[in-house]
Coordinates of N, CA and C in Angstrom, one line a residue:
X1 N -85.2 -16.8 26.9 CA -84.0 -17.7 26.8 C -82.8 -16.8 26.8
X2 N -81.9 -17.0 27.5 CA -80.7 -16.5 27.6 C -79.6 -17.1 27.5
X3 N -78.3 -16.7 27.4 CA -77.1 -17.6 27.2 C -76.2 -16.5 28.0
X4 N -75.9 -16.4 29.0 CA -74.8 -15.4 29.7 C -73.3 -16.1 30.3
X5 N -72.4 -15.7 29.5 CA -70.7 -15.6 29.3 C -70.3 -14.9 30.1
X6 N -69.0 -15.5 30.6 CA -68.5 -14.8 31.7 C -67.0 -15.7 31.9
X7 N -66.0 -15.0 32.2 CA -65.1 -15.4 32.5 C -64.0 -14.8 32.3
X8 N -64.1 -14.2 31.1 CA -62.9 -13.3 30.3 C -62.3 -12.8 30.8
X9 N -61.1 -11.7 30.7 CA -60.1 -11.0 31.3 C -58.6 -11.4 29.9
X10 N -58.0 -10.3 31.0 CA -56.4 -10.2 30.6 C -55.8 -11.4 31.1
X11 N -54.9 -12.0 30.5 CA -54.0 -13.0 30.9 C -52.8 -12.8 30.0
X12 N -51.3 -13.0 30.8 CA -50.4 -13.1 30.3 C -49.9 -14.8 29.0
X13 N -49.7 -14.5 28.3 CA -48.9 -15.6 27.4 C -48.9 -16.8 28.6
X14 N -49.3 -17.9 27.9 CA -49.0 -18.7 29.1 C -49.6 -19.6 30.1
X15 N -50.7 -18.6 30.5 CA -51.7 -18.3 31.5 C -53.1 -19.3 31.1
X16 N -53.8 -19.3 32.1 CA -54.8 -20.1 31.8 C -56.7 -19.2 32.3
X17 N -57.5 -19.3 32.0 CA -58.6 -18.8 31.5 C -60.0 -20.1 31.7
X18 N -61.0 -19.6 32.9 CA -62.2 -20.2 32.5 C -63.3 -19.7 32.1
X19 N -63.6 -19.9 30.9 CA -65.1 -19.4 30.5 C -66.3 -19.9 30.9
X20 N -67.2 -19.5 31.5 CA -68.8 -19.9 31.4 C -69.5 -19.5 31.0
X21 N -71.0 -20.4 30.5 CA -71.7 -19.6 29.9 C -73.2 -20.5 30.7
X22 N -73.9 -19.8 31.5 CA -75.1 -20.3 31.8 C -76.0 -19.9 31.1
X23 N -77.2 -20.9 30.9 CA -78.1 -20.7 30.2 C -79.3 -20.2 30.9
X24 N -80.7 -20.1 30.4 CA -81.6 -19.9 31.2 C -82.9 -19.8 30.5
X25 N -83.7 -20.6 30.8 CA -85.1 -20.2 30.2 C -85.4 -21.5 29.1
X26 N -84.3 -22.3 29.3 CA -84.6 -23.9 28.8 C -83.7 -24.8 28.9
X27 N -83.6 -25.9 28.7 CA -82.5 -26.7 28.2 C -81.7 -26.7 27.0
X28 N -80.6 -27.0 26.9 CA -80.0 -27.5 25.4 C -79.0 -28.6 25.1
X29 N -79.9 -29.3 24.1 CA -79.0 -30.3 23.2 C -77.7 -30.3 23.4
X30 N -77.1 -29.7 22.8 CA -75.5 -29.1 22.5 C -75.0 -27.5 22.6
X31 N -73.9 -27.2 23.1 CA -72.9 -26.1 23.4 C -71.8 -26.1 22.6
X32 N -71.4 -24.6 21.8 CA -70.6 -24.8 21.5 C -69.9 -23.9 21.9
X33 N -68.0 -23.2 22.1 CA -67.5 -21.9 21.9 C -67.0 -21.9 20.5
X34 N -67.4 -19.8 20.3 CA -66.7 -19.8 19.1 C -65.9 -18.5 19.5
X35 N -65.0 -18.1 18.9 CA -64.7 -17.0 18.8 C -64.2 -15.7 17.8
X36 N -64.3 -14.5 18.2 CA -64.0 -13.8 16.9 C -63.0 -12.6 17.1
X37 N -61.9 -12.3 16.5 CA -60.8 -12.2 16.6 C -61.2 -10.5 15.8
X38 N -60.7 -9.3 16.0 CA -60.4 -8.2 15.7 C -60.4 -8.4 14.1
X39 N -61.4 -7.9 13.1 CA -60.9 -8.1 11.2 C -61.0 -9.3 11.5
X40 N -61.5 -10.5 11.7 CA -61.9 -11.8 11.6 C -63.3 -12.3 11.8
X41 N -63.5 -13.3 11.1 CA -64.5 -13.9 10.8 C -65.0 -14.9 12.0
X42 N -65.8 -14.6 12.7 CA -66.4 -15.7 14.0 C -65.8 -16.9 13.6
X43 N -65.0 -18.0 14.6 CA -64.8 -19.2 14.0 C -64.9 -19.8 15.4
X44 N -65.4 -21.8 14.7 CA -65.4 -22.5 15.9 C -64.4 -22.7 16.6
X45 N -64.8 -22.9 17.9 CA -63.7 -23.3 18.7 C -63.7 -25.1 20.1
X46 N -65.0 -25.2 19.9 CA -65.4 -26.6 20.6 C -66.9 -26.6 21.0
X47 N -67.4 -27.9 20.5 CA -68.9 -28.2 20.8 C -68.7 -29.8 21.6
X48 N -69.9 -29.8 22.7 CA -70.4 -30.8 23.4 C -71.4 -31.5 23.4
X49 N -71.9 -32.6 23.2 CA -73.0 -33.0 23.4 C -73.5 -32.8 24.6
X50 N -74.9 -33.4 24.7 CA -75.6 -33.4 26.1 C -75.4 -34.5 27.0
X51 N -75.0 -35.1 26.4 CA -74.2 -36.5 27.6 C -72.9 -35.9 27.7
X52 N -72.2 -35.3 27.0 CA -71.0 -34.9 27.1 C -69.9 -36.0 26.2
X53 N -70.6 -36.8 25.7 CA -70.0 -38.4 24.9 C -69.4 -37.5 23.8
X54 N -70.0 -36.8 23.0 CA -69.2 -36.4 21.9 C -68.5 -34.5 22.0
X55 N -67.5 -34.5 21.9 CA -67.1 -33.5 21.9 C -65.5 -33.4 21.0
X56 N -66.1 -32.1 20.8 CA -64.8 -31.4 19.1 C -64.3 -30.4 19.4
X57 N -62.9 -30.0 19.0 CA -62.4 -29.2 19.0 C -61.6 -28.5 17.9
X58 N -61.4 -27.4 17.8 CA -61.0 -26.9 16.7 C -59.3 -27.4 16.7
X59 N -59.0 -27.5 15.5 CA -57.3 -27.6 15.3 C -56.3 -26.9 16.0
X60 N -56.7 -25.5 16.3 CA -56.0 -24.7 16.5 C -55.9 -24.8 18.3
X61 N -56.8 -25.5 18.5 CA -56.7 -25.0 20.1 C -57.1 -26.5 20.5
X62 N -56.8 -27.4 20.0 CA -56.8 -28.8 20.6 C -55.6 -29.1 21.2
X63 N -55.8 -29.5 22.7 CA -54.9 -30.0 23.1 C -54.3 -28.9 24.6
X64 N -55.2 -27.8 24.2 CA -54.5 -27.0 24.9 C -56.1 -26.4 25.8
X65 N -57.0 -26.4 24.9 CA -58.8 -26.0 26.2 C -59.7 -27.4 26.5
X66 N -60.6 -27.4 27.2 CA -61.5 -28.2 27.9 C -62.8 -27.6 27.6
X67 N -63.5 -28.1 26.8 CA -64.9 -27.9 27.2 C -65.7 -29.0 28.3
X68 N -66.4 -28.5 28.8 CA -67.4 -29.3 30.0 C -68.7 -28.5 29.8
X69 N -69.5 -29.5 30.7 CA -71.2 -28.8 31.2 C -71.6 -29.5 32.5
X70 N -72.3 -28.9 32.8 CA -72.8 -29.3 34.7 C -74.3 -29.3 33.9
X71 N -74.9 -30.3 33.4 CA -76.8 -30.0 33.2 C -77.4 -29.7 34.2
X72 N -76.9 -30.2 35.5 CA -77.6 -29.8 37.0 C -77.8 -28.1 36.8
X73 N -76.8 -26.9 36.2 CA -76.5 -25.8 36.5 C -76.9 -25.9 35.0
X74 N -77.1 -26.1 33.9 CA -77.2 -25.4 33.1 C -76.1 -24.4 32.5
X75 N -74.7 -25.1 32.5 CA -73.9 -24.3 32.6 C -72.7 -25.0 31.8
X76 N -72.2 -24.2 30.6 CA -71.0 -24.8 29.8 C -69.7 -24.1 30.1
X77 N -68.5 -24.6 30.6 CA -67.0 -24.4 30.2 C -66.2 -24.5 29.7
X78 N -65.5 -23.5 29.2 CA -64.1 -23.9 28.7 C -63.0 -23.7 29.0
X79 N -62.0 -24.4 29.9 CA -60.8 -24.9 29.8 C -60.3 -24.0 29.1
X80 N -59.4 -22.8 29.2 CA -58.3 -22.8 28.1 C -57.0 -22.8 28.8
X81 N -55.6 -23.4 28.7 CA -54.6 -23.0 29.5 C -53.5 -23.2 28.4
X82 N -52.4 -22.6 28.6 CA -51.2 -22.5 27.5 C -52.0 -21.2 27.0
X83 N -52.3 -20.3 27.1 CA -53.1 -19.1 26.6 C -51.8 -18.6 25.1
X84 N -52.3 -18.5 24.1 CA -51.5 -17.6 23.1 C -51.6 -15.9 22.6
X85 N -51.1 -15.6 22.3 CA -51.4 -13.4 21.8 C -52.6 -14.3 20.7
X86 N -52.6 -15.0 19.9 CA -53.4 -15.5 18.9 C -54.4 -15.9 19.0
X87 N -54.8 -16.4 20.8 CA -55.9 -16.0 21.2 C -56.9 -15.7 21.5
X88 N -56.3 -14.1 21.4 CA -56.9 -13.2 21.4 C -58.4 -12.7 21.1
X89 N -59.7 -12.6 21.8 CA -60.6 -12.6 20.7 C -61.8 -12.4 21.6
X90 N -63.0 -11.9 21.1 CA -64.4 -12.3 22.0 C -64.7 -13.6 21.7
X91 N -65.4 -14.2 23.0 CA -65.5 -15.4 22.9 C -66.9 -15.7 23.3
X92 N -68.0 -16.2 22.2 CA -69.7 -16.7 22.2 C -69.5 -18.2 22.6
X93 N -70.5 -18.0 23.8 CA -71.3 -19.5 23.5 C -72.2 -19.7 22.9
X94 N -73.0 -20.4 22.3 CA -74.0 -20.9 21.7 C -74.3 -22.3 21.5
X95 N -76.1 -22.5 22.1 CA -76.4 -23.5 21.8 C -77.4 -23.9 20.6
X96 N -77.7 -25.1 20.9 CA -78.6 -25.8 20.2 C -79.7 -26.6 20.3
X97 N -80.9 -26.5 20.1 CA -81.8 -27.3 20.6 C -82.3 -28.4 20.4
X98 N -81.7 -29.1 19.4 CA -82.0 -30.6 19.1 C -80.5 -31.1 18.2
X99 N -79.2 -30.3 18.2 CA -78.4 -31.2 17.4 C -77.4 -31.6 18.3
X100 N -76.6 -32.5 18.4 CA -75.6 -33.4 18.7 C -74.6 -32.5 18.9
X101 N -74.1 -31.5 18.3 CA -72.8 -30.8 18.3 C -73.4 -29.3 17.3
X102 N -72.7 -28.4 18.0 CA -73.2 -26.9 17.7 C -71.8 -26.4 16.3
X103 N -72.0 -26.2 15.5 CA -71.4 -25.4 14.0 C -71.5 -24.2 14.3
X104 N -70.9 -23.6 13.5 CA -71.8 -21.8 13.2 C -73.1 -21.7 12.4
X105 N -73.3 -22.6 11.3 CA -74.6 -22.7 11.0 C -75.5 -23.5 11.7
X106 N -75.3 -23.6 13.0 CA -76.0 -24.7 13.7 C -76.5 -24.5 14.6
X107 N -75.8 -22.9 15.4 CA -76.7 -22.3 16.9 C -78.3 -22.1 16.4
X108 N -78.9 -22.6 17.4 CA -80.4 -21.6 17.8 C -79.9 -20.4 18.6
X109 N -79.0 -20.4 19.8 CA -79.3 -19.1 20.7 C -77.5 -18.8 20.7
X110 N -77.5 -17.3 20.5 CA -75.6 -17.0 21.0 C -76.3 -15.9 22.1
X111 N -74.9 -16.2 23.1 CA -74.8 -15.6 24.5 C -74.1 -14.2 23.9
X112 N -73.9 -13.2 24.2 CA -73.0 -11.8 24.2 C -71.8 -12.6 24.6
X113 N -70.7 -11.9 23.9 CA -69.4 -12.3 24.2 C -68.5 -11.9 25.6
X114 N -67.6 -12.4 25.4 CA -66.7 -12.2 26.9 C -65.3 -12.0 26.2
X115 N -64.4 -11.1 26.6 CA -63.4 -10.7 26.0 C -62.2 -11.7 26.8
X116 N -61.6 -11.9 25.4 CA -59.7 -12.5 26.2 C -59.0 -12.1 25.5
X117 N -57.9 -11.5 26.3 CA -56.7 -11.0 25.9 C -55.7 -11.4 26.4
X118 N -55.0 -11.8 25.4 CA -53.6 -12.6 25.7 C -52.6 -11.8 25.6
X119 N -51.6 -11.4 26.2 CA -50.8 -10.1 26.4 C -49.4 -10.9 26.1
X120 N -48.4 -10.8 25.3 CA -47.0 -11.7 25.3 C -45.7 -10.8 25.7

């Protein structure tokens, strides 16, 4: 089972950003992105169900990213546009194999992260 991220790069203040993360070696429940910031603590950033019916987003970045999934591809994204320096951060997917919406106490599997850097 794998989880492989992809999308990251430099982007100026502003700018917009799509992450993927394909899976492989099963299905899952729910996806979530999290990210972890330089001296910071991993934190959520948006989970999806597998219908796609329920989906969350963190406070900080509602309004401004998109999570989606293609089940055909096995494959989760996120939207981010209005990019901030705050940002800033590696960014995990992780899924879940039988819950509704993915936590930090709630992945089964995390992908290796994908770097974004927001430049102001």
């Amino acid at each position: 089972v794998q989880l492989q991220a992809s999308g990251g790069g430099v982007v100026q203040a502003g700018g917009s950003l799509r992450l993927s993360c394909a899976a492989s070696g099963r299905t899952f429940s729910s996806y979530g992105w999290f990210r972890q910031a330089p001296g910071k603590e991993r934190e959520f950033v948006a989970t999806i169900s597998r219908s796609g019916d329920m989906i969350y987003y963190a406070d900080s970045v509602k309004g401004r990213v998109t999570i989606s999934r293609d089940n055909n591809k096995n494959t989760v994204y996120l939207q981010m546009n209005s990019l901030k320096p705050e940002d800033t951060a590696v960014y995990y997917c992780g899924a879940s194999v039988d819950r509704h919406r993915v936590s930090l106490i709630g992945v089964d599997y995390w992908g290796r992260g994908t770097q974004v850097t927001v430049s102001s």
